[in-house]
C-alpha cells in the first residue's frame, strides 16, 4: 500500500522538476524519497501519513523559535487581514529596517528582498558598483545561493578564474570569480597579491554551514578583514544562516569582526520569504533609486513577510537569554554527541558553533571543503535513513547542518543521542 507521501511524489514529479521546489528536498543524496509535510508545531513535523518527526532542519534555519510560534502566527494573521501586498511603501518596512539597523550595528542602511540568493547577488552588485572593480573572492564549499557568478566549481583552479558549476551559466559570468580555501588565508593573500586592485569584495560564510558546519579558525576572519582593508576591497559576510542565530547581532557580533556589507535571510523572515542586504551607508546609498546600482522587486518588503520577521526578531531581541539558552543547548548536545561517537569507538568527527553542528563520517578533522569531502556519504545516507525511520528528521545531506531550536528540550535531545548511539553501535 503506497503512502500518501509516495502518491504525492508520483504526482509531483510529473509537474515539478524532481518533484520538489528546491533540489536538496528530494532526498536524492541519501537515496530516499521526500516526506510530504502537512504541518509542524514546536520541534515536530507531521507528514501526510500522520507520521510525527523530531525535526533538526528547522526549514533550513528560519524556525529558531520552533514551528508555529503563536505570537508570530497572530502577527501574520493580522497583517493578512490588512492586505497581502500593496507594492507601495509601508510602515512595516520602516519598522523592519530600523530593527535590523538597531540589532546589527554595522548595518547603517538595509534593503529587503525575497531570498538569500537575491540578497547575495544584490550585495555583490553594490560592492562592484561602489569599488568600480569586478572580481569577487569566494570560498570552496561555501554556498551563497544560485546567482550565476557564484555557481563556480568549488575549488576549481584556486589561482584561476571560476569555471561554471551549472549548465546554463556562461563562462563569462564566472570569469571574475576567484576561489580560495576556507580557513586558509594564504590562498586569499595570493589572489590579492596577483590582482588585488581588481578585487571588489571577499564574500564568506563567517561560519561555513554548506559543507557541513566548519567554524572559522582563530585569525581567519580577522585576516580577511585586514586583507580587504589593505587592498581597498569590501568584506561581505553572508549571514543568511548565522544572522540572528549565533547572537542577536549574528556571527559578526559573536566573533567581533565588522564586515562592510551583510547578507541576511531565513530567520529575518520568520518562515516567510525574506532576504536583506545592508551595511555602510556610503555603499548602500548607491542602490537605486539613490544611486546607480539597480535592484528592484515586486514583493520586496511584503507586509505579511515583514510582520512575520518583525515578530520573530522582536521576540529574540526582547529575550536575550534565548541566545544563552540556545548556545548552551548546542554546546551540551554536540559535546555529548562527540562523547557518543568516542564511546562507539568510531573515528567520526563533530563540528559545531552554538546551535549549528554536523556529524561527519570521516576520521579527518574537517576544516575546509577538501577535508569535508573525505566524509563517507554512503554511511551518512545509512545514518540519515535510519534516523528517519526512527522518526528523527535530519537534513538529507552530509553537507548541510543540524539546526537546534528553542523548542528542543533536553529530553528530546537525550532520546536523539540514544538513537544515534544505537546506530553507531550497529555499523
Ligand atoms: P535562499 O536563496 O535559499 O533563500 O538563500 C541562499 C543562501 C545564501 N547563503 C547561505 C549561507 C545559504 O545557506 C543559502 C541557502 N541555504 C540552503 C541550505 N544550505 C537553503 C536550502 C535549499 O537550498 O533548499
CSV table of C-alpha atoms and ligand atoms in Angstrom, one decimal:
chain,number,residue,atom,x,y,z
A,1,UNK,CA,0.0,0.0,0.0
A,2,UNK,CA,1.6,3.3,-1.1
A,3,UNK,CA,1.8,6.0,1.4
A,4,UNK,CA,0.3,9.5,0.8
A,5,UNK,CA,3.9,10.9,0.5
A,6,UNK,CA,4.7,8.3,-2.2
A,7,UNK,CA,1.4,9.0,-4.0
A,8,UNK,CA,2.1,12.8,-3.8
A,9,UNK,CA,5.7,12.3,-5.0
A,10,UNK,CA,4.4,10.3,-8.1
A,11,UNK,CA,2.2,13.3,-8.9
A,12,UNK,CA,4.8,15.9,-8.1
A,13,UNK,CA,7.5,14.6,-10.4
A,14,UNK,CA,5.1,14.9,-13.3
A,15,UNK,CA,4.8,18.7,-12.9
A,16,UNK,CA,7.8,19.8,-10.8
A,17,UNK,CA,11.4,19.1,-11.6
A,18,UNK,CA,12.4,16.3,-9.3
A,19,UNK,CA,9.1,16.7,-7.6
A,20,UNK,CA,10.5,19.5,-5.4
A,21,UNK,CA,10.9,23.2,-5.5
A,22,UNK,CA,14.5,23.0,-4.2
A,23,UNK,CA,16.9,20.2,-5.0
A,24,UNK,CA,18.0,19.2,-1.5
A,25,UNK,CA,14.4,18.4,-0.5
A,26,UNK,CA,14.3,15.5,-3.0
A,27,UNK,CA,16.4,13.3,-0.6
A,28,UNK,CA,18.4,12.3,-3.6
A,29,UNK,CA,21.8,12.3,-1.9
A,30,UNK,CA,20.6,9.7,0.6
A,31,UNK,CA,18.8,7.6,-2.0
A,32,UNK,CA,15.4,8.3,-0.5
A,33,UNK,CA,12.2,10.0,-1.4
A,34,UNK,CA,10.8,13.1,0.2
A,35,UNK,CA,8.2,13.0,3.0
A,36,UNK,CA,5.4,15.5,2.2
A,37,UNK,CA,4.9,17.6,5.3
A,38,UNK,CA,1.4,18.6,6.3
A,39,UNK,CA,2.0,20.6,9.4
A,40,UNK,CA,4.5,21.4,12.2
A,41,UNK,CA,4.5,22.6,15.8
A,42,UNK,CA,7.3,23.2,18.2
A,43,UNK,CA,10.1,20.9,17.3
A,44,UNK,CA,7.9,18.4,15.4
A,45,UNK,CA,7.0,17.9,11.8
A,46,UNK,CA,3.9,15.9,10.7
A,47,UNK,CA,3.8,14.3,7.3
A,48,UNK,CA,0.8,13.5,5.1
A,49,UNK,CA,0.6,10.0,6.6
A,50,UNK,CA,0.4,11.5,10.1
A,51,UNK,CA,3.9,10.4,11.0
A,52,UNK,CA,5.5,12.6,13.6
A,53,UNK,CA,9.2,13.5,13.3
A,54,UNK,CA,11.5,15.3,15.7
A,55,UNK,CA,13.0,17.9,13.4
A,56,UNK,CA,16.6,19.1,13.1
A,57,UNK,CA,16.2,21.1,9.8
A,58,UNK,CA,14.0,23.9,11.0
A,59,UNK,CA,13.1,24.8,7.4
A,60,UNK,CA,16.9,25.2,6.9
A,61,UNK,CA,17.3,27.7,9.6
A,62,UNK,CA,14.3,30.1,9.9
A,63,UNK,CA,12.5,28.3,12.7
A,64,UNK,CA,14.8,29.2,15.6
A,65,UNK,CA,11.8,29.6,17.9
A,66,UNK,CA,10.3,26.3,16.8
A,67,UNK,CA,7.4,25.9,14.4
A,68,UNK,CA,4.1,27.7,14.8
A,69,UNK,CA,5.0,30.3,17.5
A,70,UNK,CA,1.7,31.8,18.4
A,71,UNK,CA,2.9,35.4,18.5
A,72,UNK,CA,4.4,35.1,15.0
A,73,UNK,CA,1.2,33.5,13.7
A,74,UNK,CA,-1.1,36.1,15.2
A,75,UNK,CA,1.0,39.0,13.7
A,76,UNK,CA,0.9,37.3,10.3
A,77,UNK,CA,-2.9,36.8,10.5
A,78,UNK,CA,-3.4,40.4,11.4
A,79,UNK,CA,-1.2,41.5,8.6
A,80,UNK,CA,-3.1,39.3,6.1
A,81,UNK,CA,-6.4,40.9,7.0
A,82,UNK,CA,-4.9,44.4,6.3
A,83,UNK,CA,-3.8,43.2,2.8
A,84,UNK,CA,-1.4,40.7,1.4
A,85,UNK,CA,0.6,43.1,-0.8
A,86,UNK,CA,0.4,46.7,-1.9
A,87,UNK,CA,3.6,47.3,-4.0
A,88,UNK,CA,3.9,50.5,-2.1
A,89,UNK,CA,5.9,51.8,0.9
A,90,UNK,CA,4.5,50.6,4.2
A,91,UNK,CA,5.3,51.4,7.9
A,92,UNK,CA,6.2,47.7,8.4
A,93,UNK,CA,9.2,48.1,6.1
A,94,UNK,CA,10.4,51.1,8.1
A,95,UNK,CA,10.0,49.2,11.3
A,96,UNK,CA,11.9,46.2,9.9
A,97,UNK,CA,14.8,48.3,8.6
A,98,UNK,CA,15.1,50.2,11.9
A,99,UNK,CA,15.1,46.9,13.8
A,100,UNK,CA,17.8,45.4,11.6
A,101,UNK,CA,20.0,48.5,11.9
A,102,UNK,CA,19.5,48.5,15.6
A,103,UNK,CA,20.4,44.9,16.1
A,104,UNK,CA,23.3,44.8,13.7
A,105,UNK,CA,25.4,48.0,14.2
A,106,UNK,CA,27.5,47.5,11.0
A,107,UNK,CA,24.2,47.8,9.0
A,108,UNK,CA,23.5,51.5,8.7
A,109,UNK,CA,21.1,51.1,5.8
A,110,UNK,CA,19.3,47.9,4.5
A,111,UNK,CA,17.3,46.8,1.5
A,112,UNK,CA,14.7,44.0,1.7
A,113,UNK,CA,14.5,41.4,-1.0
A,114,UNK,CA,12.8,38.0,-1.2
A,115,UNK,CA,15.6,35.4,-0.7
A,116,UNK,CA,19.1,34.9,0.4
A,117,UNK,CA,20.2,34.4,-3.3
A,118,UNK,CA,18.6,37.8,-4.2
A,119,UNK,CA,20.3,39.4,-1.3
A,120,UNK,CA,23.7,38.0,-2.2
A,121,UNK,CA,23.6,39.0,-5.9
A,122,UNK,CA,22.5,42.5,-4.9
A,123,UNK,CA,25.2,42.9,-2.3
A,124,UNK,CA,27.8,41.8,-4.9
A,125,UNK,CA,26.4,44.3,-7.4
A,126,UNK,CA,26.6,47.0,-4.7
A,127,UNK,CA,30.2,46.1,-3.9
A,128,UNK,CA,31.2,46.2,-7.6
A,129,UNK,CA,29.3,49.5,-8.1
A,130,UNK,CA,31.0,51.0,-5.0
A,131,UNK,CA,34.6,49.9,-5.8
A,132,UNK,CA,34.4,50.1,-9.6
A,133,UNK,CA,36.1,46.7,-9.6
A,134,UNK,CA,34.8,43.3,-11.0
A,135,UNK,CA,36.5,40.4,-9.2
A,136,UNK,CA,35.0,38.6,-6.3
A,137,UNK,CA,36.7,36.0,-4.0
A,138,UNK,CA,34.5,33.2,-2.6
A,139,UNK,CA,35.5,30.0,-0.8
A,140,UNK,CA,35.3,26.4,-2.0
A,141,UNK,CA,32.4,24.8,-0.1
A,142,UNK,CA,30.6,28.0,0.8
A,143,UNK,CA,27.2,28.4,-0.8
A,144,UNK,CA,25.6,31.7,-1.4
A,145,UNK,CA,22.5,30.8,-3.3
A,146,UNK,CA,22.2,30.2,-7.0
A,147,UNK,CA,23.2,33.5,-8.7
A,148,UNK,CA,25.3,32.9,-11.8
A,149,UNK,CA,28.5,34.4,-10.8
A,150,UNK,CA,28.8,32.3,-7.7
A,151,UNK,CA,28.0,28.9,-9.2
A,152,UNK,CA,31.6,28.1,-9.7
A,153,UNK,CA,33.3,24.7,-9.4
A,154,UNK,CA,34.3,24.6,-5.8
A,155,UNK,CA,38.0,25.0,-5.6
A,156,UNK,CA,38.4,24.9,-9.3
A,157,UNK,CA,41.9,26.1,-10.1
A,158,UNK,CA,42.4,28.2,-6.9
A,159,UNK,CA,44.7,30.5,-8.9
A,160,UNK,CA,42.5,30.8,-12.0
A,161,UNK,CA,39.1,32.2,-12.9
A,162,UNK,CA,36.0,30.4,-11.8
A,163,UNK,CA,34.6,27.6,-14.0
A,164,UNK,CA,30.8,27.4,-14.0
A,165,UNK,CA,29.4,24.6,-11.8
A,166,UNK,CA,26.0,24.5,-13.5
A,167,UNK,CA,24.6,24.2,-17.0
A,168,UNK,CA,23.3,27.4,-18.3
A,169,UNK,CA,26.0,29.6,-16.7
A,170,UNK,CA,28.1,31.2,-19.4
A,171,UNK,CA,31.8,31.2,-18.8
A,172,UNK,CA,32.0,34.9,-18.7
A,173,UNK,CA,29.6,35.0,-15.7
A,174,UNK,CA,32.2,33.3,-13.5
A,175,UNK,CA,35.5,34.6,-15.0
A,176,UNK,CA,35.7,37.3,-12.3
A,177,UNK,CA,35.0,34.8,-9.5
A,178,UNK,CA,38.1,33.6,-7.7
A,179,UNK,CA,38.0,30.6,-5.5
A,180,UNK,CA,40.0,30.3,-2.3
A,181,UNK,CA,40.3,27.7,0.5
A,182,UNK,CA,38.2,28.3,3.7
A,183,UNK,CA,40.4,28.8,6.8
A,184,UNK,CA,43.5,29.3,4.5
A,185,UNK,CA,44.5,33.0,4.4
A,186,UNK,CA,47.4,32.2,2.1
A,187,UNK,CA,45.1,31.3,-0.7
A,188,UNK,CA,43.3,34.6,-0.3
A,189,UNK,CA,46.5,36.6,0.0
A,190,UNK,CA,47.8,35.0,-3.2
A,191,UNK,CA,44.7,36.4,-5.1
A,192,UNK,CA,45.2,39.8,-3.6
A,193,UNK,CA,48.9,39.9,-4.4
A,194,UNK,CA,48.2,38.8,-8.0
A,195,UNK,CA,45.2,41.1,-8.8
A,196,UNK,CA,44.3,43.0,-5.6
A,197,UNK,CA,43.4,46.2,-7.4
A,198,UNK,CA,40.7,44.3,-9.4
A,199,UNK,CA,39.0,42.7,-6.4
A,200,UNK,CA,35.7,44.3,-5.4
A,201,UNK,CA,35.0,42.0,-2.4
A,202,UNK,CA,35.5,38.9,-0.5
A,203,UNK,CA,32.3,37.0,0.3
A,204,UNK,CA,32.3,34.5,3.1
A,205,UNK,CA,30.0,32.5,5.4
A,206,UNK,CA,31.6,33.6,8.7
A,207,UNK,CA,30.7,30.1,9.9
A,208,UNK,CA,30.5,27.8,6.9
A,209,UNK,CA,27.4,25.7,7.0
A,210,UNK,CA,27.0,24.4,3.5
A,211,UNK,CA,29.9,21.9,3.6
A,212,UNK,CA,28.5,20.8,6.9
A,213,UNK,CA,29.4,23.2,9.7
A,214,UNK,CA,33.0,24.4,9.6
A,215,UNK,CA,33.9,27.1,12.2
A,216,UNK,CA,36.5,29.8,11.2
A,217,UNK,CA,39.9,29.0,12.8
A,218,UNK,CA,41.2,31.8,15.1
A,219,UNK,CA,42.5,34.7,13.0
A,220,UNK,CA,40.8,33.7,9.7
A,221,UNK,CA,38.0,36.3,9.8
A,222,UNK,CA,40.4,38.9,11.2
A,223,UNK,CA,42.8,38.1,8.4
A,224,UNK,CA,40.1,38.6,5.8
A,225,UNK,CA,39.2,42.0,7.3
A,226,UNK,CA,42.9,43.1,7.2
A,227,UNK,CA,43.5,41.9,3.6
A,228,UNK,CA,40.3,43.7,2.4
A,229,UNK,CA,41.5,46.9,4.2
A,230,UNK,CA,45.0,46.6,2.7
A,231,UNK,CA,43.7,46.3,-0.9
A,232,UNK,CA,40.6,48.5,-0.7
A,233,UNK,CA,38.2,45.6,-1.2
A,234,UNK,CA,34.9,45.1,0.7
A,235,UNK,CA,34.3,42.3,3.2
A,236,UNK,CA,30.8,40.7,2.7
A,237,UNK,CA,29.5,38.4,5.5
A,238,UNK,CA,26.9,36.1,4.1
A,239,UNK,CA,24.9,35.7,7.3
A,240,UNK,CA,21.9,34.0,5.8
A,241,UNK,CA,22.3,31.2,8.2
A,242,UNK,CA,24.3,32.8,11.0
A,243,UNK,CA,22.4,36.0,11.1
A,244,UNK,CA,20.3,36.2,14.3
A,245,UNK,CA,21.3,32.6,15.1
A,246,UNK,CA,24.6,32.7,16.8
A,247,UNK,CA,23.8,36.0,18.5
A,248,UNK,CA,21.2,38.8,18.0
A,249,UNK,CA,24.0,40.6,16.0
A,250,UNK,CA,25.0,37.4,14.1
A,251,UNK,CA,28.4,35.9,13.6
A,252,UNK,CA,29.9,39.4,13.3
A,253,UNK,CA,28.8,40.1,16.9
A,254,UNK,CA,29.8,36.6,18.0
A,255,UNK,CA,33.3,36.9,16.6
A,256,UNK,CA,33.7,40.7,16.8
A,257,UNK,CA,34.6,41.3,13.2
A,258,UNK,CA,32.8,44.0,11.2
A,259,UNK,CA,32.0,43.5,7.6
A,260,UNK,CA,31.3,46.2,5.1
A,261,UNK,CA,28.1,44.5,3.8
A,262,UNK,CA,26.0,41.8,5.5
A,263,UNK,CA,23.6,39.5,3.7
A,264,UNK,CA,20.6,38.1,5.7
A,265,UNK,CA,17.8,35.6,5.1
A,266,UNK,CA,16.0,32.7,6.9
A,267,UNK,CA,15.5,33.9,10.5
A,268,UNK,CA,14.8,37.5,9.4
A,269,UNK,CA,11.6,36.3,7.7
A,270,UNK,CA,10.3,34.2,10.5
A,271,UNK,CA,9.5,31.5,7.9
A,272,UNK,CA,8.3,33.8,5.2
A,273,UNK,CA,10.3,34.7,2.0
A,274,UNK,CA,12.6,37.5,3.1
A,275,UNK,CA,16.2,38.3,2.3
A,276,UNK,CA,18.1,41.5,3.0
A,277,UNK,CA,21.4,43.2,2.4
A,278,UNK,CA,22.8,46.2,4.1
A,279,UNK,CA,25.9,47.8,5.5
A,280,UNK,CA,27.9,51.1,5.4
A,281,UNK,CA,25.6,54.0,4.4
A,282,UNK,CA,28.1,55.3,1.7
A,283,UNK,CA,27.8,51.9,0.0
A,284,UNK,CA,24.0,51.4,0.3
A,285,UNK,CA,23.3,55.0,-0.9
A,286,UNK,CA,24.5,53.8,-4.2
A,287,UNK,CA,21.5,51.5,-4.5
A,288,UNK,CA,18.6,52.7,-6.7
A,289,UNK,CA,16.8,55.0,-6.5
A,290,UNK,CA,19.5,56.9,-4.6
A,291,UNK,CA,22.3,55.8,-6.9
A,292,UNK,CA,23.3,53.9,-9.9
A,293,UNK,CA,23.3,50.3,-8.6
A,294,UNK,CA,20.0,49.0,-9.8
A,295,UNK,CA,17.9,46.5,-7.8
A,296,UNK,CA,14.2,46.0,-7.5
A,297,UNK,CA,11.5,43.5,-6.5
A,298,UNK,CA,7.7,43.3,-6.7
A,299,UNK,CA,7.3,41.6,-3.3
A,300,UNK,CA,10.3,43.1,-1.6
A,301,UNK,CA,9.3,44.2,1.9
A,302,UNK,CA,6.0,42.4,1.6
A,303,UNK,CA,3.8,43.4,4.6
A,304,UNK,CA,2.9,39.9,5.6
A,305,UNK,CA,6.5,38.8,5.4
A,306,UNK,CA,7.6,41.8,7.4
A,307,UNK,CA,5.0,41.0,10.0
A,308,UNK,CA,6.5,37.5,10.5
A,309,UNK,CA,10.1,38.7,10.5
A,310,UNK,CA,9.4,41.7,12.9
A,311,UNK,CA,7.5,39.4,15.3
A,312,UNK,CA,10.4,36.8,15.3
A,313,UNK,CA,13.2,39.3,15.6
A,314,UNK,CA,11.3,41.3,18.4
A,315,UNK,CA,10.9,38.1,20.4
A,316,UNK,CA,14.6,37.4,20.1
A,317,UNK,CA,15.5,41.0,20.9
A,318,UNK,CA,13.3,41.0,24.0
A,319,UNK,CA,14.7,37.7,25.3
A,320,UNK,CA,18.5,37.9,25.2
A,321,UNK,CA,18.7,34.8,27.4
A,322,UNK,CA,17.3,32.9,24.5
A,323,UNK,CA,20.8,33.0,22.9
A,324,UNK,CA,22.5,31.9,26.1
A,325,UNK,CA,20.0,29.1,26.3
A,326,UNK,CA,20.3,28.1,22.7
A,327,UNK,CA,24.1,28.2,22.6
A,328,UNK,CA,24.4,26.3,25.9
A,329,UNK,CA,22.0,23.8,24.4
A,330,UNK,CA,24.1,23.5,21.4
A,331,UNK,CA,27.3,23.0,23.4
A,332,UNK,CA,25.6,20.4,25.6
A,333,UNK,CA,24.2,18.4,22.6
A,334,UNK,CA,27.2,18.5,20.3
A,335,UNK,CA,29.7,17.8,23.1
A,336,UNK,CA,27.6,14.7,24.1
A,337,UNK,CA,27.4,13.7,20.5
A,338,UNK,CA,31.2,13.7,20.5
A,339,UNK,CA,31.2,11.5,23.6
A,340,UNK,CA,28.7,9.1,21.9
A,341,UNK,CA,31.0,8.9,18.9
A,342,UNK,CA,34.1,8.4,21.0
A,343,UNK,CA,32.4,5.7,23.2
A,344,UNK,CA,31.3,3.9,20.0
A,345,UNK,CA,35.0,3.6,19.0
A,346,UNK,CA,34.3,5.2,15.7
A,347,UNK,CA,36.7,7.9,14.3
A,348,UNK,CA,33.9,10.2,13.2
A,349,UNK,CA,34.1,14.0,13.6
A,350,UNK,CA,31.7,16.5,15.1
A,351,UNK,CA,31.9,20.2,14.4
A,352,UNK,CA,29.6,22.9,16.0
A,353,UNK,CA,29.2,26.5,16.7
A,354,UNK,CA,26.3,27.3,19.1
A,355,UNK,CA,23.1,25.7,17.8
A,356,UNK,CA,24.6,24.7,14.4
A,357,UNK,CA,26.6,21.5,14.0
A,358,UNK,CA,27.5,18.5,11.9
A,359,UNK,CA,28.3,14.8,12.4
A,360,UNK,CA,30.9,13.9,9.7
A,361,UNK,CA,31.6,10.3,8.8
A,362,UNK,CA,35.3,10.9,8.3
A,363,UNK,CA,38.3,10.5,10.6
A,364,UNK,CA,39.8,13.7,9.3
A,365,UNK,CA,39.3,16.9,11.2
A,366,UNK,CA,37.0,19.0,8.9
A,367,UNK,CA,38.4,22.5,8.4
A,368,UNK,CA,37.6,23.2,4.7
A,369,UNK,CA,35.9,21.7,1.7
A,370,UNK,CA,38.7,19.3,0.9
A,371,UNK,CA,38.5,17.7,4.3
A,372,UNK,CA,34.7,17.8,4.3
A,373,UNK,CA,34.7,15.8,1.1
A,374,UNK,CA,36.5,12.9,2.7
A,375,UNK,CA,33.3,12.1,4.6
A,376,UNK,CA,31.7,8.8,3.7
A,377,UNK,CA,28.4,9.9,2.2
A,378,UNK,CA,27.2,6.2,2.0
A,379,UNK,CA,27.5,5.9,5.8
A,380,UNK,CA,25.8,9.3,6.1
A,381,UNK,CA,22.9,8.0,3.9
A,382,UNK,CA,22.6,4.9,6.1
A,383,UNK,CA,22.6,7.1,9.2
A,384,UNK,CA,20.1,9.6,7.9
A,385,UNK,CA,17.7,6.9,6.6
A,386,UNK,CA,17.9,5.0,9.9
A,387,UNK,CA,17.2,8.1,11.9
A,388,UNK,CA,14.3,9.0,9.6
A,389,UNK,CA,12.8,5.5,10.0
A,390,UNK,CA,13.1,6.1,13.8
A,391,UNK,CA,11.2,9.5,13.2
A,392,UNK,CA,14.2,11.8,13.6
A,393,UNK,CA,14.3,14.3,10.6
A,394,UNK,CA,17.8,15.4,9.7
A,395,UNK,CA,18.9,17.3,6.6
A,396,UNK,CA,19.3,14.7,3.9
A,397,UNK,CA,22.9,15.6,3.0
A,398,UNK,CA,26.3,15.2,4.7
A,399,UNK,CA,27.0,18.8,3.7
A,400,UNK,CA,24.1,20.5,5.4
A,401,UNK,CA,23.8,21.5,9.1
A,402,UNK,CA,21.9,20.3,12.2
A,403,UNK,CA,19.8,23.2,13.4
A,404,UNK,CA,18.7,23.3,17.0
A,405,UNK,CA,15.8,25.5,18.1
A,406,UNK,CA,14.4,26.9,21.3
A,407,UNK,CA,11.7,24.3,21.0
A,408,UNK,CA,14.1,21.3,21.5
A,409,UNK,CA,14.0,20.1,25.1
A,410,UNK,CA,16.8,18.2,26.9
A,411,UNK,CA,14.6,15.1,26.9
A,412,UNK,CA,14.2,15.3,23.1
A,413,UNK,CA,18.0,15.7,22.7
A,414,UNK,CA,18.7,12.8,25.1
A,415,UNK,CA,16.4,10.5,23.1
A,416,UNK,CA,18.1,11.6,19.9
A,417,UNK,CA,21.6,10.9,21.3
A,418,UNK,CA,20.4,7.5,22.5
A,419,UNK,CA,19.1,6.7,19.0
A,420,UNK,CA,22.3,7.9,17.3
A,421,UNK,CA,24.3,5.7,19.7
A,422,UNK,CA,22.3,2.7,18.7
A,423,UNK,CA,23.1,3.4,15.0
A,424,UNK,CA,26.8,3.9,15.8
A,425,UNK,CA,26.9,0.6,17.5
A,426,UNK,CA,25.2,-1.1,14.6
A,427,UNK,CA,27.6,-0.1,11.9
B,1,LIG,P1,18.0,31.3,-0.4
B,1,LIG,O1,18.0,31.9,-1.8
B,1,LIG,O2,17.8,29.7,-0.5
B,1,LIG,O3,16.9,31.9,0.5
B,1,LIG,O4,19.4,31.5,0.3
B,1,LIG,C1,20.6,31.1,-0.4
B,1,LIG,C2,21.7,31.0,0.7
B,1,LIG,C3,22.6,32.0,0.8
B,1,LIG,N1,23.6,32.0,1.7
B,1,LIG,C4,23.7,30.9,2.5
B,1,LIG,C5,24.8,30.8,3.5
B,1,LIG,C6,22.8,29.8,2.4
B,1,LIG,O5,22.9,28.7,3.2
B,1,LIG,C7,21.7,29.9,1.5
B,1,LIG,C8,20.7,28.7,1.3
B,1,LIG,N2,20.8,27.7,2.2
B,1,LIG,C9,20.3,26.4,1.8
B,1,LIG,C10,20.6,25.3,2.8
B,1,LIG,N3,22.0,25.2,3.0
B,1,LIG,C11,18.8,26.5,1.6
B,1,LIG,C12,18.1,25.2,1.3
B,1,LIG,C13,17.8,25.0,-0.1
B,1,LIG,O6,18.6,25.3,-1.0
B,1,LIG,O7,16.6,24.4,-0.3
